[in-house]
Amino acid sequence: MADTRREIERKYEAAPGTALPDLTGTAGIARVHDQGAAELDAVYHDTADLRLAAAGVTLRRRTGGADAGWHLKLPVAPGVRDEVHAPLAEDVPDELAALVRARTRDAALAPLVRLRSHREIRHLLAEDGSLLAELATDTVRAQRLGGKKVTAAAWTEIEVELADGGDPALLDAVHKKLRKAGITASDAPSKLARALAETGRRVPDHSAPAGDTAGDWVLAYLHEQVQALSAYDPAVRRDLPDSVHKMRVATRRMRSAFKTYKKVLDPAATAPLGDELKWLAGELGADRDHEVLTERLTAHLDAVPVPLLLGPARARLTAWSAAGRTSSHAHTLAVLDGDRYTRLLDALHALLADPPLRGPARKDARPVLAKAVLKDFDRLARRVDAALATPAGHDRDVALHEARKAAKRARYAAEAARPALGKPAKKLAKAVKGVQKLLGDHQDGVVARDQIRQLAIKAHAAGETAFTWGLLYGREEAEAERVERALPQVWAETAERGRGSSLRTL
């Protein structure tokens, strides 16, 4: 069984015999305790084309030290990684292989580099003896594996790793102290990255090439979303908060971009990918929608005065939520482990490698992107106007939902174009986001009313009072009426901004 910890550390250049400054008195460090030395032997695994290294991900099997076993490190932010541990075994554990599947896809993992380190360990302790950080001086010998020629390198480095729950300000203070002593920060983000660089293996750069054409900007945006999809995959598998939502948004942004920028990318090539992204978003939706609905209904129950909370309403909601959550997450994992998802990832990477660019892709980005953004905004305007003209009831609910989808697309279009179009696109995206939120609240209420009704039916069938569920249903109806009253004014302000946007002059 794997376990996870957040790793926050800084790395520094050193030489054999580098003298460390006295750190006592620095940011609450009362004393430095020598913990002795350890001999570490780690073999790093990757695909033949270094897909993990290119993404800043490391997977290693390490013996020696207090944490021998398999370690998977997933980047979170500069100097911050989530480290997932699994017990020592000969082969890559299945649970770790699954967490990198979005990167490796069908490519095999194999030994890449062996690092043997002599580690001298010091604990930086507070006055009460609690651990603030660990400082390690590593003398490293690196050997690249798999080639006919033995390629090796050696260096010494210093690592300062914050203790669990520690204050990152301590690392800043230690950094200043080390810098004053002439010890400089390392340019290498990890030992693996340095080993590859010093043994002559270049890590591929999969970032989109910079440029000023419409094609350059659209491809850069799509590259960002593909990377987000792959980065959120292990978070979804680990069931981290909001991960499903973020992964789903990445699929929607790509699908929206294919439609918005069809003058830039050939829709004959992107439409099938858009269909597959729609499928993936729908499969992820079961998990995300259940999560959102649970939060909404729980908040409703929390707001009900105790005298009106009749019957086992909270217990019924808890049982419904737990049953749905278990089945929906299991379904999501099955989707991510499936061949269809892998084929989609392969197809997205193939698109970026050989994009189906059309004529306007070679033109200056600003007028091409502005025209596409405004086309989506005008589409939103037509849908909102149609919804407002529809009598209240089911048909209006459907029309407002269609307007909500158009609002998302218009917002995504403006956000995608913002790096090229600047402040006008930012302002338009912000205005449309307000409309999208209002329409989203309305649609969430439609879904919530349906679920409340189902829970009330089951409560009645079990001989329970349905009073509380009726109260919640009434509150949802009142909320829907509030949204529908607010929409005309909010939309009028947004429409005015859209009509007066400086994007229309490009």
Coordinates of C-alpha atoms in Angstrom, one line a residue:
M1 CA 0.0 0.0 0.0
A2 CA 1.4 3.4 -1.0
D3 CA 1.5 6.4 1.2
T4 CA 2.1 10.1 0.3
R5 CA 4.0 13.0 1.9
R6 CA 4.6 16.5 0.7
E7 CA 8.3 17.2 0.0
I8 CA 9.4 20.9 0.2
E9 CA 13.2 21.3 -0.2
R10 CA 16.0 23.4 -1.6
K11 CA 19.2 22.1 -3.3
Y12 CA 22.6 23.6 -3.3
E13 CA 25.9 23.2 -5.0
A14 CA 28.8 21.9 -2.9
A15 CA 32.2 20.3 -3.2
P16 CA 33.8 17.6 -1.1
G17 CA 34.6 19.2 2.3
T18 CA 32.4 22.2 1.8
A19 CA 32.1 23.8 5.3
L20 CA 28.5 24.5 6.5
P21 CA 27.9 27.7 8.4
D22 CA 26.6 27.6 11.9
L23 CA 22.8 27.5 11.5
T24 CA 21.9 27.8 15.2
G25 CA 19.8 30.9 15.9
T26 CA 18.5 30.9 12.3
A27 CA 14.6 31.0 12.2
G28 CA 14.2 29.2 15.5
I29 CA 16.9 26.6 15.0
A30 CA 18.2 25.9 18.5
R31 CA 20.7 23.2 17.6
V32 CA 22.0 21.0 14.8
H33 CA 22.2 17.3 15.6
D34 CA 24.5 15.0 13.6
Q35 CA 22.5 11.9 12.6
G36 CA 25.5 10.1 11.0
A37 CA 25.7 8.8 7.5
A38 CA 23.8 6.4 5.2
E39 CA 24.6 4.7 1.9
L40 CA 21.8 5.0 -0.6
D41 CA 21.5 3.1 -3.9
A42 CA 18.7 4.3 -6.3
V43 CA 17.7 3.1 -9.8
Y44 CA 15.5 5.5 -11.7
H45 CA 13.0 4.2 -14.2
D46 CA 11.5 6.0 -17.3
T47 CA 10.4 5.3 -20.8
A48 CA 13.0 5.1 -23.6
D49 CA 12.1 8.6 -24.7
L50 CA 12.2 10.1 -21.2
R51 CA 8.5 11.0 -20.8
L52 CA 8.7 11.1 -17.1
A53 CA 11.8 13.2 -17.0
A54 CA 10.3 15.6 -19.5
A55 CA 7.4 16.2 -17.1
G56 CA 9.6 16.6 -14.0
V57 CA 8.4 13.3 -12.6
T58 CA 10.8 10.8 -11.0
L59 CA 10.3 7.1 -10.3
R60 CA 13.0 5.2 -8.4
R61 CA 13.7 2.0 -6.5
R62 CA 16.0 2.8 -3.6
T63 CA 17.7 0.7 -1.0
G64 CA 19.5 2.0 2.1
G65 CA 18.4 4.7 4.5
A66 CA 15.2 4.9 6.5
D67 CA 12.8 5.0 3.6
A68 CA 13.9 2.2 1.3
G69 CA 11.3 1.3 -1.3
W70 CA 9.8 2.7 -4.4
H71 CA 9.4 6.5 -4.6
L72 CA 7.3 8.4 -7.1
K73 CA 7.8 12.2 -7.1
L74 CA 5.1 14.3 -8.7
P75 CA 5.8 18.1 -9.2
V76 CA 3.4 20.5 -7.4
A77 CA 5.3 23.8 -7.6
P78 CA 9.0 24.8 -7.8
G79 CA 10.8 23.0 -4.9
V80 CA 7.6 21.2 -3.9
R81 CA 6.7 17.6 -4.8
D82 CA 4.3 15.0 -3.6
E83 CA 6.3 11.8 -2.9
V84 CA 4.4 8.6 -3.1
H85 CA 6.0 5.6 -1.4
A86 CA 5.4 1.9 -2.0
P87 CA 7.2 -1.1 -0.4
L88 CA 10.4 -2.5 -1.8
A89 CA 9.8 -4.9 -4.6
E90 CA 11.7 -6.0 -7.7
D91 CA 9.3 -4.5 -10.3
V92 CA 7.5 -1.2 -10.5
P93 CA 4.4 -1.5 -8.2
D94 CA 1.2 -1.4 -10.1
E95 CA -0.2 1.4 -8.0
L96 CA 2.8 3.6 -9.0
A97 CA 2.7 2.6 -12.6
A98 CA -1.0 3.6 -12.7
L99 CA -0.1 7.1 -11.4
V100 CA 2.2 7.7 -14.3
R101 CA 0.1 6.0 -17.0
A102 CA -1.1 9.3 -18.5
R103 CA 2.6 10.1 -19.1
T104 CA 3.9 6.7 -20.2
R105 CA 0.7 5.5 -21.9
D106 CA 1.7 2.2 -23.6
A107 CA 5.4 2.8 -23.4
A108 CA 7.4 0.4 -21.1
L109 CA 9.2 1.6 -18.0
A110 CA 12.9 0.5 -17.8
P111 CA 16.0 1.3 -15.6
L112 CA 17.5 4.6 -16.8
V113 CA 20.0 5.8 -14.2
R114 CA 21.7 4.5 -11.1
L115 CA 22.6 6.9 -8.3
R116 CA 24.8 5.8 -5.4
S117 CA 25.0 8.4 -2.7
H118 CA 26.9 8.8 0.6
R119 CA 24.6 10.9 2.7
E120 CA 25.7 12.8 5.8
I121 CA 22.5 13.8 7.7
R122 CA 21.9 16.7 10.1
H123 CA 18.7 17.5 11.9
L124 CA 17.8 21.1 12.5
L125 CA 15.9 21.2 15.8
A126 CA 13.7 23.6 17.6
E127 CA 14.2 24.5 21.3
D128 CA 11.8 21.8 22.3
G129 CA 13.7 19.2 20.3
S130 CA 11.1 19.0 17.5
L131 CA 12.4 18.6 13.9
L132 CA 12.3 21.7 11.8
A133 CA 14.2 20.5 8.7
E134 CA 16.7 17.9 7.6
L135 CA 20.0 19.0 6.0
A136 CA 21.8 16.3 3.9
T137 CA 25.2 16.5 2.2
D138 CA 25.2 14.0 -0.6
T139 CA 28.3 12.7 -2.5
V140 CA 26.7 11.3 -5.6
R141 CA 28.0 8.8 -8.2
A142 CA 25.7 8.6 -11.2
Q143 CA 25.8 5.9 -13.9
R144 CA 23.5 6.0 -17.0
L145 CA 22.1 2.5 -17.7
G146 CA 21.0 0.8 -20.9
G147 CA 23.8 1.8 -23.3
K148 CA 26.8 0.0 -24.6
K149 CA 29.1 2.7 -23.3
V150 CA 29.3 3.3 -19.6
T151 CA 28.6 6.9 -18.9
A152 CA 29.2 8.2 -15.4
A153 CA 29.4 11.5 -13.4
A154 CA 30.0 12.5 -9.8
W155 CA 29.2 15.6 -7.7
T156 CA 28.4 16.8 -4.2
E157 CA 25.2 18.6 -3.3
I158 CA 23.3 19.9 -0.2
E159 CA 19.6 19.3 0.4
V160 CA 17.5 21.1 3.0
E161 CA 14.1 19.5 3.4
L162 CA 11.4 21.0 5.5
A163 CA 9.8 18.8 8.2
D164 CA 6.2 17.8 7.8
G165 CA 4.0 20.8 8.6
G166 CA 7.0 23.1 8.8
D167 CA 7.1 26.8 7.9
P168 CA 8.6 27.5 4.4
A169 CA 10.0 30.7 5.8
L170 CA 12.6 28.6 7.6
L171 CA 14.0 27.5 4.2
D172 CA 14.2 31.1 3.1
A173 CA 16.2 32.0 6.3
V174 CA 18.6 29.0 5.8
H175 CA 19.0 29.9 2.1
K176 CA 20.2 33.4 3.1
K177 CA 22.7 31.9 5.6
L178 CA 24.1 29.4 3.1
R179 CA 24.3 32.1 0.4
K180 CA 26.3 34.3 2.7
A181 CA 28.7 31.4 3.3
G182 CA 29.2 31.2 -0.5
I183 CA 27.0 28.1 -1.0
T184 CA 24.9 28.7 -4.2
A185 CA 21.5 27.2 -5.2
S186 CA 21.6 24.3 -7.7
D187 CA 20.2 24.8 -11.2
A188 CA 19.2 21.2 -11.4
P189 CA 15.6 20.5 -10.2
S190 CA 16.5 16.9 -9.2
K191 CA 19.4 14.5 -8.9
L192 CA 18.0 12.7 -12.0
A193 CA 17.9 15.8 -14.1
R194 CA 21.5 16.5 -13.1
A195 CA 22.6 12.9 -13.8
L196 CA 21.1 13.0 -17.3
A197 CA 22.6 16.4 -18.1
E198 CA 26.1 15.3 -16.9
T199 CA 26.0 12.0 -18.7
G200 CA 25.1 13.6 -22.0
R201 CA 21.4 12.6 -22.2
R202 CA 19.1 15.5 -23.3
V203 CA 15.6 15.6 -21.8
P204 CA 13.2 16.4 -24.6
D205 CA 11.3 19.7 -24.5
H206 CA 7.7 19.2 -25.5
S207 CA 6.7 22.8 -25.0
A208 CA 5.0 24.5 -27.9
P209 CA 7.4 26.7 -30.0
A210 CA 7.0 30.4 -29.3
G211 CA 5.7 32.7 -32.1
D212 CA 3.3 35.4 -33.0
T213 CA 1.0 33.7 -35.5
A214 CA -2.5 32.5 -34.7
G215 CA -1.3 28.9 -35.0
D216 CA 1.5 29.5 -32.5
W217 CA -0.9 30.9 -29.8
V218 CA -3.6 28.2 -30.3
L219 CA -1.0 25.4 -30.2
A220 CA 0.6 26.9 -27.0
Y221 CA -2.9 26.9 -25.4
L222 CA -3.6 23.3 -26.4
H223 CA -0.2 22.2 -25.1
E224 CA -1.0 23.7 -21.8
Q225 CA -4.3 21.9 -21.6
V226 CA -2.8 18.5 -22.6
Q227 CA -0.2 18.9 -19.9
A228 CA -2.9 19.8 -17.4
L229 CA -4.8 16.7 -18.3
S230 CA -1.8 14.5 -17.7
A231 CA -0.9 16.3 -14.5
Y232 CA -4.4 16.0 -13.0
D233 CA -4.7 12.3 -13.8
P234 CA -2.6 11.1 -10.8
A235 CA -4.5 13.5 -8.6
V236 CA -7.8 12.0 -9.7
R237 CA -6.5 8.5 -9.1
R238 CA -5.5 9.6 -5.6
D239 CA -8.9 11.1 -5.0
L240 CA -7.5 14.6 -4.2
P241 CA -10.0 17.4 -3.6
D242 CA -11.2 19.3 -6.8
S243 CA -8.9 17.1 -9.0
V244 CA -11.8 15.7 -11.1
H245 CA -13.2 19.2 -11.7
K246 CA -9.8 20.5 -12.9
M247 CA -9.2 17.5 -15.1
R248 CA -12.7 17.9 -16.6
V249 CA -12.1 21.6 -17.2
A250 CA -9.0 20.8 -19.2
T251 CA -11.0 18.5 -21.5
R252 CA -13.7 21.1 -21.9
R253 CA -11.1 23.8 -22.7
M254 CA -9.5 21.7 -25.4
R255 CA -12.9 20.8 -27.0
S256 CA -14.0 24.4 -26.9
A257 CA -10.7 25.5 -28.5
F258 CA -11.2 23.0 -31.4
K259 CA -14.6 24.6 -32.1
T260 CA -13.7 28.2 -31.5
Y261 CA -10.5 28.1 -33.6
K262 CA -11.6 25.9 -36.4
K263 CA -10.2 28.5 -38.9
V264 CA -6.8 27.8 -37.4
L265 CA -7.0 24.0 -36.9
D266 CA -8.7 21.7 -39.5
P267 CA -12.0 20.6 -37.9
A268 CA -11.9 17.4 -40.0
A269 CA -8.9 16.4 -37.8
T270 CA -10.0 17.9 -34.5
A271 CA -13.7 16.9 -34.5
P272 CA -13.1 13.2 -33.7
L273 CA -10.8 14.3 -30.8
G274 CA -13.5 16.7 -29.6
D275 CA -16.0 13.8 -29.5
E276 CA -13.6 11.8 -27.4
L277 CA -13.0 14.7 -25.1
K278 CA -16.7 15.0 -24.7
W279 CA -16.9 11.4 -23.8
L280 CA -14.1 11.7 -21.2
A281 CA -15.7 14.8 -19.7
G282 CA -19.0 12.9 -19.4
E283 CA -17.3 9.9 -17.7
L284 CA -15.5 12.2 -15.3
G285 CA -18.8 14.0 -14.7
A286 CA -20.3 11.2 -12.7
D287 CA -17.7 11.7 -10.0
R288 CA -17.6 15.5 -10.1
D289 CA -21.4 16.0 -10.3
H290 CA -22.0 13.7 -7.4
E291 CA -19.4 15.7 -5.4
V292 CA -21.0 19.1 -6.2
L293 CA -24.5 17.9 -5.5
T294 CA -23.5 16.4 -2.1
E295 CA -21.9 19.7 -1.1
R296 CA -25.0 21.6 -2.1
L297 CA -27.5 19.4 -0.4
T298 CA -25.4 19.2 2.8
A299 CA -25.3 23.0 2.9
H300 CA -29.0 23.1 2.6
L301 CA -29.5 20.7 5.5
D302 CA -27.0 22.6 7.6
A303 CA -29.1 25.7 7.1
V304 CA -32.4 24.1 8.2
P305 CA -33.4 25.1 11.8
V306 CA -33.3 22.1 14.1
P307 CA -37.0 22.2 14.8
L308 CA -37.7 21.8 11.1
L309 CA -35.1 19.0 10.5
L310 CA -37.6 16.2 10.8
G311 CA -36.9 12.5 10.3
P312 CA -33.5 10.9 9.4
A313 CA -32.9 13.3 6.5
R314 CA -29.2 13.7 7.3
A315 CA -28.6 10.0 7.6
R316 CA -30.4 9.4 4.3
L317 CA -28.3 12.0 2.5
T318 CA -25.1 10.5 4.0
A319 CA -26.0 7.0 2.8
W320 CA -26.9 8.3 -0.7
S321 CA -23.7 10.3 -0.9
A322 CA -21.4 7.4 0.3
A323 CA -23.0 4.9 -2.1
G324 CA -22.7 7.2 -5.1
R325 CA -19.2 8.4 -4.2
T326 CA -17.8 4.9 -4.0
S327 CA -19.4 3.7 -7.3
S328 CA -18.6 7.0 -9.2
H329 CA -14.9 7.0 -8.2
A330 CA -14.5 3.3 -9.1
H331 CA -16.0 4.1 -12.4
T332 CA -13.6 7.0 -13.0
L333 CA -10.6 4.7 -12.2
A334 CA -11.9 2.1 -14.7
V335 CA -12.1 4.9 -17.4
L336 CA -8.6 6.1 -16.7
D337 CA -7.3 2.5 -16.9
G338 CA -9.1 1.8 -20.2
D339 CA -7.6 1.7 -23.7
R340 CA -10.0 4.3 -25.0
Y341 CA -8.5 6.9 -22.7
T342 CA -4.9 5.9 -23.6
R343 CA -5.8 6.2 -27.3
L344 CA -7.1 9.7 -26.7
L345 CA -3.9 10.8 -25.0
D346 CA -1.9 9.4 -27.9
A347 CA -4.0 11.2 -30.4
L348 CA -3.7 14.5 -28.5
H349 CA 0.1 14.2 -28.4
A350 CA 0.1 13.3 -32.1
L351 CA -1.9 16.4 -32.9
L352 CA 0.6 18.6 -31.1
A353 CA 3.5 16.9 -32.9
D354 CA 1.9 17.4 -36.3
P355 CA -0.8 20.0 -36.1
P356 CA -3.4 20.2 -38.9
L357 CA -2.9 24.0 -39.4
R358 CA -5.1 25.9 -41.9
G359 CA -4.3 29.1 -43.8
P360 CA -5.2 31.6 -41.1
A361 CA -2.9 29.8 -38.7
R362 CA 0.0 31.6 -40.4
K363 CA -1.5 35.1 -40.0
D364 CA -0.9 37.6 -37.2
A365 CA -2.7 36.2 -34.1
R366 CA -4.5 39.3 -32.9
P367 CA -7.2 39.8 -35.6
V368 CA -7.7 36.0 -36.1
L369 CA -8.2 35.3 -32.4
A370 CA -10.3 38.4 -31.8
K371 CA -12.7 37.4 -34.6
A372 CA -13.1 33.9 -33.2
V373 CA -13.7 35.2 -29.6
L374 CA -16.3 37.7 -30.7
K375 CA -18.1 35.0 -32.8
D376 CA -18.5 32.9 -29.7
F377 CA -19.7 35.9 -27.7
D378 CA -22.3 36.7 -30.3
R379 CA -23.4 33.1 -30.2
L380 CA -23.9 33.5 -26.4
A381 CA -25.9 36.6 -26.9
R382 CA -28.4 34.8 -29.2
R383 CA -28.8 31.9 -26.7
V384 CA -29.4 34.2 -23.7
D385 CA -31.9 36.3 -25.6
A386 CA -33.7 33.1 -26.7
A387 CA -33.8 31.9 -23.1
L388 CA -35.1 35.1 -21.7
A389 CA -37.9 35.1 -24.3
T390 CA -39.0 31.6 -23.3
P391 CA -41.9 31.3 -20.7
A392 CA -40.9 30.0 -17.3
G393 CA -40.9 26.2 -16.9
H394 CA -39.1 23.2 -18.3
D395 CA -38.4 24.8 -21.7
R396 CA -36.8 27.8 -20.2
D397 CA -34.6 25.6 -17.9
V398 CA -33.4 23.8 -21.1
A399 CA -32.7 27.1 -22.9
L400 CA -30.8 28.5 -19.9
H401 CA -28.7 25.4 -19.8
E402 CA -27.8 25.8 -23.5
A403 CA -26.9 29.5 -22.7
R404 CA -24.7 28.3 -19.9
K405 CA -22.8 26.0 -22.3
A406 CA -22.4 28.9 -24.7
A407 CA -21.1 31.1 -21.8
K408 CA -18.4 28.6 -21.0
R409 CA -17.3 28.4 -24.6
A410 CA -17.1 32.2 -24.9
R411 CA -15.2 32.5 -21.6
Y412 CA -12.7 29.8 -22.6
A413 CA -12.2 31.4 -26.0
A414 CA -11.4 34.8 -24.3
E415 CA -9.1 33.2 -21.8
A416 CA -7.3 31.2 -24.4
A417 CA -6.7 34.4 -26.4
R418 CA -5.7 36.5 -23.5
P419 CA -1.9 36.0 -23.8
A420 CA -2.1 37.4 -27.4
L421 CA -4.9 40.0 -27.0
G422 CA -4.2 41.2 -23.5
K423 CA -6.5 43.3 -21.3
P424 CA -9.6 43.4 -23.7
A425 CA -9.8 39.6 -23.7
K426 CA -9.3 39.5 -19.9
K427 CA -12.2 42.0 -19.4
L428 CA -14.5 40.1 -21.7
A429 CA -13.7 36.8 -20.0
K430 CA -14.4 38.3 -16.6
A431 CA -17.7 39.7 -17.7
V432 CA -18.8 36.4 -19.3
K433 CA -17.7 34.5 -16.2
G434 CA -20.3 36.4 -14.2
V435 CA -23.0 35.3 -16.6
Q436 CA -21.7 31.7 -16.6
K437 CA -21.8 31.6 -12.8
L438 CA -25.4 32.8 -12.6
L439 CA -26.5 30.3 -15.3
G440 CA -24.5 27.6 -13.5
D441 CA -26.3 28.3 -10.2
H442 CA -29.6 27.9 -12.1
Q443 CA -28.6 24.6 -13.6
D444 CA -27.3 23.2 -10.3
G445 CA -30.7 24.0 -8.9
V446 CA -32.4 22.1 -11.6
V447 CA -30.3 19.1 -10.9
A448 CA -30.7 19.5 -7.1
R449 CA -34.5 19.7 -7.3
D450 CA -34.6 16.5 -9.2
Q451 CA -32.4 14.7 -6.6
I452 CA -34.3 16.1 -3.7
R453 CA -37.5 14.8 -5.2
Q454 CA -36.0 11.3 -5.6
L455 CA -34.8 11.4 -1.9
A456 CA -38.2 12.5 -0.8
I457 CA -39.9 9.6 -2.7
K458 CA -37.6 7.1 -1.1
A459 CA -38.1 8.6 2.4
H460 CA -41.9 8.4 1.9
A461 CA -41.7 4.8 0.7
A462 CA -39.7 3.9 3.9
G463 CA -42.3 5.4 6.1
E464 CA -40.3 8.6 6.9
T465 CA -41.6 12.1 6.8
A466 CA -40.7 14.0 3.6
F467 CA -41.3 17.4 5.2
T468 CA -37.6 18.4 5.3
W469 CA -37.1 17.4 1.7
G470 CA -40.2 19.5 0.7
L471 CA -38.6 22.4 2.5
L472 CA -35.4 22.0 0.6
Y473 CA -37.2 21.7 -2.7
G474 CA -39.1 25.0 -2.0
R475 CA -35.8 26.7 -1.2
E476 CA -34.3 25.6 -4.5
E477 CA -37.4 26.9 -6.3
A478 CA -36.9 30.3 -4.6
E479 CA -33.3 30.3 -5.6
A480 CA -34.1 29.6 -9.2
E481 CA -36.6 32.5 -9.2
R482 CA -33.9 34.8 -7.8
V483 CA -31.4 33.8 -10.5
E484 CA -34.0 34.4 -13.3
R485 CA -34.8 37.8 -11.9
A486 CA -31.2 38.8 -11.7
L487 CA -30.2 37.5 -15.2
P488 CA -31.7 40.2 -17.4
Q489 CA -29.7 43.0 -15.7
V490 CA -26.4 41.0 -15.4
W491 CA -26.7 40.0 -19.1
A492 CA -27.5 43.6 -20.2
E493 CA -24.3 44.8 -18.6
T494 CA -22.3 42.0 -20.1
A495 CA -23.8 42.5 -23.5
E496 CA -22.9 46.1 -23.4
R497 CA -19.3 45.3 -22.6
G498 CA -19.2 42.8 -25.5
R499 CA -20.6 45.2 -28.0
G500 CA -18.2 47.9 -26.9
S501 CA -15.1 45.7 -26.6
S502 CA -12.0 47.0 -28.3
L503 CA -11.6 43.6 -29.8
R504 CA -14.1 44.7 -32.4
T505 CA -11.6 47.2 -33.8
L506 CA -8.8 44.7 -34.4

